[in-house]
């Protein structure tokens, strides 16, 4: 059984950079599971820039919906897998009208049994004001429930603010 690390933080907090460095420091074969979808040209440019920034030492897997299936397909000893990010995955699941509870439970059940070293990134969205519309409130609530489930099974949990990591568990 391989441990997993869960990293939370706000937008542009430095969480992805911190997560990437954790994976690099393992010295293991690097895999990057990107959950984002390019809904527009600005997002396509962001995705392309992230790929270029990571360079050729990473194998990138784009997986907007079947996160557990993708993790299972690339799982293996000697590998480190970075998932970035769970909140984009939540958005994709909501837009596809998936069973959120079942998807979340499947991911939480999978993580403790993975053979690869897993590093999982997500945006903490529950620290601000209550959103004014139903969908945004549902998104915030789904993300909060998922974060609690993943934090419960992760060996290490970090909160990143202004590029500084605060270890919360492990």
Tab-separated table of C-alpha atoms in Angstrom:
chain	number	residue	atom	x	y	z
A	1	UNK	CA	0.000	0.000	0.000
A	2	UNK	CA	1.373	3.393	-1.010
A	3	UNK	CA	0.538	6.592	0.800
A	4	UNK	CA	-1.174	9.534	-0.819
A	5	UNK	CA	-0.823	13.257	-0.275
A	6	UNK	CA	-3.736	15.678	-0.554
A	7	UNK	CA	-3.003	19.354	-1.222
A	8	UNK	CA	-5.605	22.106	-0.818
A	9	UNK	CA	-5.314	25.816	-1.446
A	10	UNK	CA	-6.880	28.778	-3.161
A	11	UNK	CA	-6.394	29.919	-6.738
A	12	UNK	CA	-2.779	30.820	-7.489
A	13	UNK	CA	-1.710	29.750	-3.997
A	14	UNK	CA	1.228	27.654	-5.227
A	15	UNK	CA	-0.424	24.283	-4.624
A	16	UNK	CA	0.339	22.827	-8.065
A	17	UNK	CA	3.976	23.914	-7.917
A	18	UNK	CA	4.276	22.353	-4.450
A	19	UNK	CA	2.619	19.137	-5.674
A	20	UNK	CA	4.876	18.914	-8.719
A	21	UNK	CA	7.962	19.316	-6.523
A	22	UNK	CA	6.755	16.532	-4.209
A	23	UNK	CA	6.481	14.220	-7.228
A	24	UNK	CA	9.877	15.274	-8.593
A	25	UNK	CA	11.462	14.663	-5.186
A	26	UNK	CA	10.293	11.037	-5.209
A	27	UNK	CA	12.597	10.249	-8.119
A	28	UNK	CA	9.880	7.984	-9.500
A	29	UNK	CA	8.424	7.868	-13.019
A	30	UNK	CA	6.176	10.957	-13.284
A	31	UNK	CA	2.549	10.871	-14.417
A	32	UNK	CA	0.197	13.837	-14.481
A	33	UNK	CA	-3.566	13.294	-14.587
A	34	UNK	CA	-5.206	16.506	-15.770
A	35	UNK	CA	-8.951	16.755	-15.130
A	36	UNK	CA	-9.531	20.116	-16.815
A	37	UNK	CA	-11.499	20.563	-20.014
A	38	UNK	CA	-10.825	23.290	-22.546
A	39	UNK	CA	-14.266	24.904	-22.671
A	40	UNK	CA	-12.818	27.972	-24.432
A	41	UNK	CA	-9.610	29.304	-26.003
A	42	UNK	CA	-8.359	30.861	-22.760
A	43	UNK	CA	-8.579	27.492	-20.998
A	44	UNK	CA	-6.906	25.747	-23.978
A	45	UNK	CA	-4.010	28.227	-23.698
A	46	UNK	CA	-3.710	27.538	-19.950
A	47	UNK	CA	-3.626	23.778	-20.543
A	48	UNK	CA	-0.997	24.133	-23.274
A	49	UNK	CA	1.136	26.376	-21.038
A	50	UNK	CA	0.938	23.901	-18.133
A	51	UNK	CA	2.088	21.068	-20.432
A	52	UNK	CA	4.991	23.150	-21.708
A	53	UNK	CA	5.981	24.188	-18.177
A	54	UNK	CA	6.094	20.557	-16.993
A	55	UNK	CA	8.285	19.484	-19.872
A	56	UNK	CA	8.995	16.072	-21.310
A	57	UNK	CA	9.790	14.300	-18.030
A	58	UNK	CA	6.063	13.954	-17.321
A	59	UNK	CA	3.546	11.680	-19.014
A	60	UNK	CA	0.263	13.578	-19.214
A	61	UNK	CA	-3.122	11.841	-19.102
A	62	UNK	CA	-6.213	13.970	-19.714
A	63	UNK	CA	-9.176	12.514	-17.839
A	64	UNK	CA	-12.215	14.703	-17.202
A	65	UNK	CA	-14.606	12.032	-15.844
A	66	UNK	CA	-13.317	8.502	-15.182
A	67	UNK	CA	-10.649	9.432	-12.658
A	68	UNK	CA	-10.640	6.083	-10.843
A	69	UNK	CA	-10.467	4.190	-14.140
A	70	UNK	CA	-7.519	6.287	-15.298
A	71	UNK	CA	-5.693	5.920	-11.992
A	72	UNK	CA	-6.208	2.179	-12.105
A	73	UNK	CA	-4.908	2.018	-15.691
A	74	UNK	CA	-1.619	3.784	-14.859
A	75	UNK	CA	-1.154	2.507	-11.304
A	76	UNK	CA	2.061	0.694	-10.546
A	77	UNK	CA	5.071	0.542	-8.289
A	78	UNK	CA	7.858	2.902	-9.255
A	79	UNK	CA	5.416	5.589	-10.358
A	80	UNK	CA	4.290	8.870	-8.894
A	81	UNK	CA	0.946	10.216	-10.084
A	82	UNK	CA	-0.182	13.810	-9.644
A	83	UNK	CA	-3.915	14.493	-10.038
A	84	UNK	CA	-4.682	18.149	-10.736
A	85	UNK	CA	-7.357	18.959	-9.806
A	86	UNK	CA	-10.371	17.560	-7.991
A	87	UNK	CA	-12.477	20.710	-8.258
A	88	UNK	CA	-12.283	20.626	-12.062
A	89	UNK	CA	-13.279	16.953	-11.837
A	90	UNK	CA	-16.273	17.945	-9.676
A	91	UNK	CA	-17.306	20.502	-12.302
A	92	UNK	CA	-17.081	17.872	-15.045
A	93	UNK	CA	-19.123	15.385	-13.018
A	94	UNK	CA	-21.790	17.996	-12.336
A	95	UNK	CA	-21.988	19.022	-15.997
A	96	UNK	CA	-22.298	15.342	-16.997
A	97	UNK	CA	-24.957	14.786	-14.278
A	98	UNK	CA	-23.022	11.941	-12.673
A	99	UNK	CA	-23.794	10.345	-9.315
A	100	UNK	CA	-21.504	12.488	-7.174
A	101	UNK	CA	-21.712	10.359	-4.040
A	102	UNK	CA	-20.830	7.186	-5.964
A	103	UNK	CA	-17.928	8.838	-7.815
A	104	UNK	CA	-16.525	10.313	-4.600
A	105	UNK	CA	-16.856	7.022	-2.713
A	106	UNK	CA	-15.111	5.140	-5.519
A	107	UNK	CA	-12.152	7.540	-5.437
A	108	UNK	CA	-11.889	7.453	-1.643
A	109	UNK	CA	-11.996	3.648	-1.703
A	110	UNK	CA	-9.369	3.427	-4.435
A	111	UNK	CA	-6.690	5.671	-2.904
A	112	UNK	CA	-5.558	3.478	0.016
A	113	UNK	CA	-4.986	0.524	-2.327
A	114	UNK	CA	-2.960	2.306	-5.017
A	115	UNK	CA	0.576	1.063	-5.604
A	116	UNK	CA	1.786	4.335	-7.120
A	117	UNK	CA	2.697	7.339	-4.986
A	118	UNK	CA	-0.328	9.663	-5.363
A	119	UNK	CA	-0.376	13.433	-4.979
A	120	UNK	CA	-3.820	15.006	-5.343
A	121	UNK	CA	-4.522	18.729	-5.723
A	122	UNK	CA	-7.785	20.583	-5.168
A	123	UNK	CA	-9.033	24.132	-4.738
A	124	UNK	CA	-10.428	25.042	-1.344
A	125	UNK	CA	-13.599	26.912	-2.269
A	126	UNK	CA	-15.416	26.907	1.063
A	127	UNK	CA	-13.614	29.808	2.740
A	128	UNK	CA	-15.462	32.638	0.997
A	129	UNK	CA	-18.974	33.993	0.972
A	130	UNK	CA	-22.019	31.805	0.327
A	131	UNK	CA	-22.579	31.744	-3.456
A	132	UNK	CA	-25.744	33.473	-4.665
A	133	UNK	CA	-26.916	30.750	-7.045
A	134	UNK	CA	-27.970	27.149	-6.564
A	135	UNK	CA	-25.396	25.558	-8.879
A	136	UNK	CA	-22.487	27.400	-7.279
A	137	UNK	CA	-23.724	26.393	-3.806
A	138	UNK	CA	-24.051	22.769	-4.932
A	139	UNK	CA	-20.515	22.894	-6.353
A	140	UNK	CA	-19.122	24.289	-3.086
A	141	UNK	CA	-20.978	21.646	-1.088
A	142	UNK	CA	-19.844	18.781	-3.351
A	143	UNK	CA	-16.234	19.970	-3.185
A	144	UNK	CA	-16.370	20.254	0.601
A	145	UNK	CA	-17.746	16.729	1.003
A	146	UNK	CA	-15.159	15.315	-1.412
A	147	UNK	CA	-12.323	17.109	0.371
A	148	UNK	CA	-13.364	15.632	3.703
A	149	UNK	CA	-13.453	12.122	2.214
A	150	UNK	CA	-10.049	12.429	0.560
A	151	UNK	CA	-8.431	14.054	3.605
A	152	UNK	CA	-9.701	11.161	5.736
A	153	UNK	CA	-7.899	8.532	3.616
A	154	UNK	CA	-4.778	10.511	2.648
A	155	UNK	CA	-1.619	9.923	4.658
A	156	UNK	CA	-0.586	13.574	4.378
A	157	UNK	CA	-2.672	16.712	3.909
A	158	UNK	CA	-1.299	20.184	3.204
A	159	UNK	CA	-2.958	23.583	2.932
A	160	UNK	CA	-1.062	26.040	0.731
A	161	UNK	CA	-1.365	29.823	1.068
A	162	UNK	CA	0.912	32.394	-0.593
A	163	UNK	CA	3.194	29.541	-1.675
A	164	UNK	CA	3.709	28.375	1.894
A	165	UNK	CA	2.695	24.836	2.920
A	166	UNK	CA	0.946	24.169	6.198
A	167	UNK	CA	0.971	20.480	7.047
A	168	UNK	CA	-2.416	19.557	8.458
A	169	UNK	CA	-2.057	15.759	8.671
A	170	UNK	CA	0.725	13.200	8.580
